[in-house]
Short mmCIF file of C-alpha atoms (C1' of nucleotides) in Angstrom, two decimals:
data_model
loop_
_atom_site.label_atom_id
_atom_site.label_comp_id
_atom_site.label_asym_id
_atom_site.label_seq_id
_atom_site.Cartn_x
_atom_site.Cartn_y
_atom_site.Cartn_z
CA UNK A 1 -41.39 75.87 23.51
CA UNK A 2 -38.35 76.38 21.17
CA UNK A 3 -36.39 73.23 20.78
CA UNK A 4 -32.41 73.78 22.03
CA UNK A 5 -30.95 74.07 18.76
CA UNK A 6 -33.84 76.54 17.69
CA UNK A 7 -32.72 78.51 21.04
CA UNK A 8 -29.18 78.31 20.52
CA UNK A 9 -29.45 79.43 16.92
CA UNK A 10 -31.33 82.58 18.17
CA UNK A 11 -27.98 83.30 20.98
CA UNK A 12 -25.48 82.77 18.21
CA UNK A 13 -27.27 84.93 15.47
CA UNK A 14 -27.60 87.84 18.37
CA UNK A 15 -24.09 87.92 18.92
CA UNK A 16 -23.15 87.26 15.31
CA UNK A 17 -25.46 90.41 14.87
CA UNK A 18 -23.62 92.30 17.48
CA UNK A 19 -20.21 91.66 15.66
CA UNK A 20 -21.96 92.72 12.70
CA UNK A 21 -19.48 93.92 10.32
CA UNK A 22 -16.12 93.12 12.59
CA UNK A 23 -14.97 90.28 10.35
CA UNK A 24 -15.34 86.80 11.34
CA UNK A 25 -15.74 85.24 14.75
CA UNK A 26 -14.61 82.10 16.28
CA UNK A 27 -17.16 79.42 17.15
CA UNK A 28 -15.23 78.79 20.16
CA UNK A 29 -16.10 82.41 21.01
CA UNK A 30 -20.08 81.91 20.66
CA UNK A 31 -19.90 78.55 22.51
CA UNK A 32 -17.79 80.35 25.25
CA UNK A 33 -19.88 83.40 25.63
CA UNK A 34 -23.22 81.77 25.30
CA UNK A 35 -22.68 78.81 26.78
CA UNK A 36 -23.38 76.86 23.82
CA UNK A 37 -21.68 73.16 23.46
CA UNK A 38 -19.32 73.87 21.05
CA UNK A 39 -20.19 70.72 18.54
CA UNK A 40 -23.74 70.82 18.70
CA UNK A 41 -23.53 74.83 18.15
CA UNK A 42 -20.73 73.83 15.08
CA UNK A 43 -23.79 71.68 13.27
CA UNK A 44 -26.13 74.70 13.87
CA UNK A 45 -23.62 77.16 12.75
CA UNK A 46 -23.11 75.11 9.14
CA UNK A 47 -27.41 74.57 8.61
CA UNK A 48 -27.77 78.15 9.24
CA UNK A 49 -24.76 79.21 6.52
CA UNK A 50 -26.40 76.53 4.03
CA UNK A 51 -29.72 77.92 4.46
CA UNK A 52 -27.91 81.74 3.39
CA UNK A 53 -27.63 84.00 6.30
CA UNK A 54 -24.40 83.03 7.32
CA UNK A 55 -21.29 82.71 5.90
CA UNK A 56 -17.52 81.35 6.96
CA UNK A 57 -14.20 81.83 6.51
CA UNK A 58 -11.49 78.82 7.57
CA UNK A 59 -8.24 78.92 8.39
CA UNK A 60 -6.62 81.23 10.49
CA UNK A 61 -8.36 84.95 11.34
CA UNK A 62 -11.45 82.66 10.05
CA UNK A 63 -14.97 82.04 11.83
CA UNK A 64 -18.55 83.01 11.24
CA UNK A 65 -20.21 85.86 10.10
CA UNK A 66 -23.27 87.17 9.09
CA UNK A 67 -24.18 88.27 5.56
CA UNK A 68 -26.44 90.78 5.27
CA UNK A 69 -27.13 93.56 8.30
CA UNK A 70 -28.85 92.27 11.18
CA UNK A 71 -31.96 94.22 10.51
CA UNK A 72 -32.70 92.07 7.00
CA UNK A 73 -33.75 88.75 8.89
CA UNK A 74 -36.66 89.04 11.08
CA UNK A 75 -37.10 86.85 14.09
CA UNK A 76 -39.98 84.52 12.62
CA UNK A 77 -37.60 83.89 9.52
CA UNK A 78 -34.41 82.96 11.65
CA UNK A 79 -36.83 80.39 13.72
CA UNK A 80 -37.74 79.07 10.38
CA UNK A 81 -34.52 78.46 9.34
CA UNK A 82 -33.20 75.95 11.68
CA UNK A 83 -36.39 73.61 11.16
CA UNK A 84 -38.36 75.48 14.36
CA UNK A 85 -42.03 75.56 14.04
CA UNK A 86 -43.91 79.09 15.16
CA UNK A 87 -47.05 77.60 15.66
CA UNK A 88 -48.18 75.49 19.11
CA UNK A 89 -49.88 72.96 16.11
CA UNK A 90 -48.57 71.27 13.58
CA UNK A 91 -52.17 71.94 11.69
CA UNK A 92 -51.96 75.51 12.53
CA UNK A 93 -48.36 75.71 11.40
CA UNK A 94 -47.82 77.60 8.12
CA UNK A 95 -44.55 76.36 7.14
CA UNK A 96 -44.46 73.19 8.77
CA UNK A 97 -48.24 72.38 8.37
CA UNK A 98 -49.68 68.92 8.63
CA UNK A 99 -53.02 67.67 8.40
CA UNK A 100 -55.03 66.39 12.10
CA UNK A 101 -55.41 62.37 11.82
CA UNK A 102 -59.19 63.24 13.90
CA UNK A 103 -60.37 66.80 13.23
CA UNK A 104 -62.04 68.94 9.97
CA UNK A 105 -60.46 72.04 10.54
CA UNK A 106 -63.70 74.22 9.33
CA UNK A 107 -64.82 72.93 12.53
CA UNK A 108 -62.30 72.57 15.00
CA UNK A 109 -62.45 74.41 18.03
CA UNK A 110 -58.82 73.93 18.90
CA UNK A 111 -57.66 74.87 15.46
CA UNK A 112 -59.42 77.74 15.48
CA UNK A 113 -58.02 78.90 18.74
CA UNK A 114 -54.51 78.16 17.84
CA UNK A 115 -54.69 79.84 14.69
CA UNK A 116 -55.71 83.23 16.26
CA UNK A 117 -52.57 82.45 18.92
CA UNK A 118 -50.12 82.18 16.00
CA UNK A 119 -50.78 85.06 14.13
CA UNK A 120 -50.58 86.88 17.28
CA UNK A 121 -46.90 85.38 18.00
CA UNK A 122 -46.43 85.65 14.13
CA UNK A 123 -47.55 89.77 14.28
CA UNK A 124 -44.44 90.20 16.16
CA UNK A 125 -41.45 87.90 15.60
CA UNK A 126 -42.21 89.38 12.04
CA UNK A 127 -41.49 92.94 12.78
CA UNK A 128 -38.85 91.93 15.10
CA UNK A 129 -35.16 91.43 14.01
CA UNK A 130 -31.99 90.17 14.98
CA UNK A 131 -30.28 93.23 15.56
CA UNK A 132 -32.84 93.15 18.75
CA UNK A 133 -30.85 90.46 19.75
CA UNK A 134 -27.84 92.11 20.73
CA UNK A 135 -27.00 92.39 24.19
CA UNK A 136 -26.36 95.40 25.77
CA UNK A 137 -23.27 93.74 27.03
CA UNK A 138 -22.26 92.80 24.13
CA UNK A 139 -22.05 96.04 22.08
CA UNK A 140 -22.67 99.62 22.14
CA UNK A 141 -23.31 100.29 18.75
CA UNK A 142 -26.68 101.20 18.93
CA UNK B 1 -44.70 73.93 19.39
CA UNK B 2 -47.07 72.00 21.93
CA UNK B 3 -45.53 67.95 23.10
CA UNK B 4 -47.93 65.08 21.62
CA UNK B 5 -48.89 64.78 25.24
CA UNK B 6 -50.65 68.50 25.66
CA UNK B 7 -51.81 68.35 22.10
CA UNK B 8 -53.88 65.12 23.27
CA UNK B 9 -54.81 66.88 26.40
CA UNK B 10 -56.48 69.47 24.80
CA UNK B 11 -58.19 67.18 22.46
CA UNK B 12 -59.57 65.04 24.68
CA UNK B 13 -60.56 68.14 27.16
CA UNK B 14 -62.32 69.47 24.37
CA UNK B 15 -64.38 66.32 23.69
CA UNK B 16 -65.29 65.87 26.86
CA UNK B 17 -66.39 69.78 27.12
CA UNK B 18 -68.91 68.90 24.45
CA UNK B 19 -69.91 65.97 26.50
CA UNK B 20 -70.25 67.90 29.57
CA UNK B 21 -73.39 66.59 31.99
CA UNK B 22 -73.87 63.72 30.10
CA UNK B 23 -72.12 61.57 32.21
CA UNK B 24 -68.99 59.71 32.26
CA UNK B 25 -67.30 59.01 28.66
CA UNK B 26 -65.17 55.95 27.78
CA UNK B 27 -61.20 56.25 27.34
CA UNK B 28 -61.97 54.32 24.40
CA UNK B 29 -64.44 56.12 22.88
CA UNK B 30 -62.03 59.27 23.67
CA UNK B 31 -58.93 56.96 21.54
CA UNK B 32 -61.19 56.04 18.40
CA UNK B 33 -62.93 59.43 17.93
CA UNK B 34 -60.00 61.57 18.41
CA UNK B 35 -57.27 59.14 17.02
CA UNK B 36 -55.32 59.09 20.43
CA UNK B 37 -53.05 55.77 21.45
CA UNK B 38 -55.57 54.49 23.94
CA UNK B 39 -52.47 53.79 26.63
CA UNK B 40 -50.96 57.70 26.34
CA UNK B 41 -54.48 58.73 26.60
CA UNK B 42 -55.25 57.09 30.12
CA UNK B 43 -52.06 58.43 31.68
CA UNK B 44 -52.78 61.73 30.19
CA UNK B 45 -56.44 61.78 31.72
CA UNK B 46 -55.05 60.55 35.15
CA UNK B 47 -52.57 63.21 35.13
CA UNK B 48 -55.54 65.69 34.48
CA UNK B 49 -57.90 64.00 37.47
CA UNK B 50 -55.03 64.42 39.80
CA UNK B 51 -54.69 67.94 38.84
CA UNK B 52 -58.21 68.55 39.87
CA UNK B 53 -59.89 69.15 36.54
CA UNK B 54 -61.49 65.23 35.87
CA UNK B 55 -62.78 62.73 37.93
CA UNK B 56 -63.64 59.34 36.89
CA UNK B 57 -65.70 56.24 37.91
CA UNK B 58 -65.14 52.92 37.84
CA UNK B 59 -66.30 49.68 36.68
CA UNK B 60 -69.42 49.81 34.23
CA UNK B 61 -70.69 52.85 33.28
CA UNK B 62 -67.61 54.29 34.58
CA UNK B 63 -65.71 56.25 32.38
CA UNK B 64 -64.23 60.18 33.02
CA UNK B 65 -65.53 63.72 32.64
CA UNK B 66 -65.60 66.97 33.24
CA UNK B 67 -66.03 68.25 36.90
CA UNK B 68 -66.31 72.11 36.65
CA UNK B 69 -68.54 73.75 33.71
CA UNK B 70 -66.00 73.75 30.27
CA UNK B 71 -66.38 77.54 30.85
CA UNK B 72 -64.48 77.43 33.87
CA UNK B 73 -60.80 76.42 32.64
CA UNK B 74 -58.95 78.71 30.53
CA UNK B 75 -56.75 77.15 27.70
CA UNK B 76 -53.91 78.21 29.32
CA UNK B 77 -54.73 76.40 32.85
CA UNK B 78 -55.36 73.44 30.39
CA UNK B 79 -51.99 73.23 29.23
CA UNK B 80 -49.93 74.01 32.05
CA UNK B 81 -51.91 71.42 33.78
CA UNK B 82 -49.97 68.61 31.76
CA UNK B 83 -46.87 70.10 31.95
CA UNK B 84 -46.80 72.38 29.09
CA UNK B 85 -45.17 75.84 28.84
CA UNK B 86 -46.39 77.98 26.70
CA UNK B 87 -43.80 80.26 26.11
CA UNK B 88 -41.12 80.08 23.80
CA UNK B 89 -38.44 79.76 26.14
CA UNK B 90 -37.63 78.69 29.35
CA UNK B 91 -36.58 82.11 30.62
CA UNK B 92 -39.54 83.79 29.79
CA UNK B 93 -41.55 80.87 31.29
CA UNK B 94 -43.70 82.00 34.02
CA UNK B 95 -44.33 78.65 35.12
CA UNK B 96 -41.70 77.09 34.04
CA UNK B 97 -39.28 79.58 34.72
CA UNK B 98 -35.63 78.81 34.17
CA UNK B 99 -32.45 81.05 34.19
CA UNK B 100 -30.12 80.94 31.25
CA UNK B 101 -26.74 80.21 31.65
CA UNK B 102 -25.22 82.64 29.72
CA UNK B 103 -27.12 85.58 29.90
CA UNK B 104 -28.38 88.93 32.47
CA UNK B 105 -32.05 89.20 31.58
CA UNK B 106 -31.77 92.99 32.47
CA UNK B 107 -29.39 93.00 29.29
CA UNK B 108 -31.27 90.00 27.11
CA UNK B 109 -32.42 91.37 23.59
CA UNK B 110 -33.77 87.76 23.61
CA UNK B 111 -35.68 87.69 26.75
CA UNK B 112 -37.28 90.68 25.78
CA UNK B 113 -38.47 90.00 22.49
CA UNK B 114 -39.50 86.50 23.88
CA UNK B 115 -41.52 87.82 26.56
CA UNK B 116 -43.64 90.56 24.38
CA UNK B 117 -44.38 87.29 22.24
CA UNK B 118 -45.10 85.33 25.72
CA UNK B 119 -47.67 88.54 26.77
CA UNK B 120 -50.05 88.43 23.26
CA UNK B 121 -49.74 84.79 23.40
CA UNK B 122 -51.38 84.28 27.32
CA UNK B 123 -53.70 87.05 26.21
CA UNK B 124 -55.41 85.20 24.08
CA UNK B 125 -55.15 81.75 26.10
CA UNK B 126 -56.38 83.36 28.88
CA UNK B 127 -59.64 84.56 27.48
CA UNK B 128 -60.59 81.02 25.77
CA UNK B 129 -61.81 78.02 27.59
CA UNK B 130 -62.40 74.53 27.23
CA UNK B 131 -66.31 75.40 25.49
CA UNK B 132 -64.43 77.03 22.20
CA UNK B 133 -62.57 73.71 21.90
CA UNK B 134 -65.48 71.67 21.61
CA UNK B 135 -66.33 70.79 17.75
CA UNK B 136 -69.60 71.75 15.61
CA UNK B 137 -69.21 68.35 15.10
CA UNK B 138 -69.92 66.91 18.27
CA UNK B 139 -72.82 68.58 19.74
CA UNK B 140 -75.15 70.85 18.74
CA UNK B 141 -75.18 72.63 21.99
CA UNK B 142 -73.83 75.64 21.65
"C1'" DA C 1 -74.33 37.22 47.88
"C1'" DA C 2 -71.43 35.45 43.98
"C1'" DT C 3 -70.11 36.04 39.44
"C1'" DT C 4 -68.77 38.39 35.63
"C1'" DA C 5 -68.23 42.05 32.54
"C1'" DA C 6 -66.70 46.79 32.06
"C1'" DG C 7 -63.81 50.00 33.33
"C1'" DT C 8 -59.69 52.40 35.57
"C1'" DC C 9 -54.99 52.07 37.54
"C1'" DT C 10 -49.97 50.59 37.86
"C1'" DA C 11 -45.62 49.06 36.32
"C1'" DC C 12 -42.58 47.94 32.72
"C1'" DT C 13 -40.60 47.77 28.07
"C1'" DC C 14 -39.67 49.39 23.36
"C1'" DA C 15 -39.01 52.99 19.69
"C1'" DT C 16 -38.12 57.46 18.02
"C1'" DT C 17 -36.39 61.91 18.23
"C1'" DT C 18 -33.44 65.32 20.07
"C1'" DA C 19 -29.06 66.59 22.34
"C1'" DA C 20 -24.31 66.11 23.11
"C1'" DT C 21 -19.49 64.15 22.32
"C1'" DA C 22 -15.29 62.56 19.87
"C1'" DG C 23 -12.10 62.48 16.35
"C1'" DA C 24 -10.55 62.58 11.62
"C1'" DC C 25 -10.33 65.62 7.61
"C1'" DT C 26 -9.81 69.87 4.75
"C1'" DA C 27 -8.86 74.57 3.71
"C1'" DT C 28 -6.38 78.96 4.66
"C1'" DT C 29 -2.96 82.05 6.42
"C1'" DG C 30 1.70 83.38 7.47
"C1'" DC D 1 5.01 73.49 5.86
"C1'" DA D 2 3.11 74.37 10.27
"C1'" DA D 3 -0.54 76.16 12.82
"C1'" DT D 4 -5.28 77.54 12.99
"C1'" DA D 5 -9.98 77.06 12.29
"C1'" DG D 6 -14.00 75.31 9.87
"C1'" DT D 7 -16.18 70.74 7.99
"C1'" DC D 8 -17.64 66.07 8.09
"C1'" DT D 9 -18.72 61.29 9.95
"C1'" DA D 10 -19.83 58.36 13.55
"C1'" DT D 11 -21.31 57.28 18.18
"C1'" DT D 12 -23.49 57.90 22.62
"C1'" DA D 13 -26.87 59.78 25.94
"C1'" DA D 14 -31.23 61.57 27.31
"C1'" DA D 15 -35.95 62.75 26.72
"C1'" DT D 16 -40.31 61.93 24.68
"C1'" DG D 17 -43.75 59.11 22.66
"C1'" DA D 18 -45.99 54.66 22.28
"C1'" DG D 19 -47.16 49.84 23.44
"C1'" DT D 20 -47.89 45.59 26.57
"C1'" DA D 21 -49.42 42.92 30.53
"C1'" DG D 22 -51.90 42.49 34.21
"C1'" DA D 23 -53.92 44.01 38.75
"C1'" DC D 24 -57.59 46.33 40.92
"C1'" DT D 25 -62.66 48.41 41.29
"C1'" DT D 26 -67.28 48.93 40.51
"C1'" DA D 27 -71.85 47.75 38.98
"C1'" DA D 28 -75.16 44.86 36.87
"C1'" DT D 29 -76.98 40.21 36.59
"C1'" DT D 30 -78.31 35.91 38.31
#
DNA sequence: AATTAAGTCTACTCATTTAATAGACTATTG
DNA sequence: CAATAGTCTATTAAATGAGTAGACTTAATT
């Protein structure tokens, strides 16, 4: 399972994606629509402009905004970015990878297993990008 | 990702899959070879007798194994059993179902890309059991 | 049969990580 | 310069992971 913040980056990017070129929007907007708690979705909202896909204007008319078109980040890279593993194992995990305390992974059955799982899950949030996040509701530009 | 708690689950299922009709096997043997706290361990194997999966006997000689043939329990029974989804979110949980807050699944960009992601995960969790977990390492029954 | 050793079971307590809240501070627009 | 909106720092709350102490059961030994 995705950890809160991991989920609650996902919602913001999706309806950053769906404002997509409509200047900046408020965080009080995101945390409105998508029921986000407003702080903890202000400290997600920074990581993910420091990490380069967002960026932010202050002051008045000011917000959040993505950079580049929705369809640039894929899903698997967005999870990435706020410090959300793919993988169900940390020793299956390509980005976040660390070593079993009790197995050889040339012979573990469970490693094994969970690597086929992940590059399953990986096959698709790859393809798949933000601007599949947008809501119906939220837009009709598609 | 999988909690500690599932992730130890599946390692000790696994161990005791490649132990399977050689009678009962010691929680501590279980800690030391797989490098689980000995204390998480014997809730986490009570949790899996009362679920129907182990049984256990007491005093010496005692110890735990498997009831049913390794073959018989899917990975994915094995993790749900200790209270771990397996999707990536709580709204494409079939198990663990929840409801966003903010959002009309109908409508969800989200949900949907989730839930393709849930489908090729349970595909493969579905098809393996408990006897791929167990290690070259371990026996030399396979 | 009584004793004892080997093992599980039960109930707390402590530590770490993850989530959520509050308020002061800084930059921008008009 | 006043109002708006993002940024930063600090604290609190909740969930998860880990550790401790001891009671209870069973089986082998004498």
């Amino acid at each position: 399972m995705l950890s809160k913040k991991t989920q609650y980056a996902l919602k913001a990017l999706g309806y950053l994606a769906g404002k997509y070129g409509e200047g900046p929007v408020l965080i009080s907007d995101i945390s409105k629509i998508k029921k986000i708690p407003i702080k903890f979705l202000e400290t997600i909202l920074l990581e993910l402009k420091q990490a380069g896909v967002l960026d932010s204007k202050k002051g008045k008319g000011g917000g959040y905004f993505l950079i580049e078109s929705p369809k640039k980040t894929t899903l698997a890279q967005a999870i990435r970015l706020v410090g959300g593993p793919i993988a169900l194992l940390p020793c299956v995990s390509i980005n976040f990878y660390e070593k079993c305390k009790d197995c050889d992974e040339a012979v573990c059955g469970l490693n094994k297993a969970m690597k086929i799982t992940r590059d399953a899950t990986l096959k698709i949030l790859e393809k798949k990008t933000l601007s599949e996040l947008i809501d119906r509701a939220d837009t009709f530009n598609l």
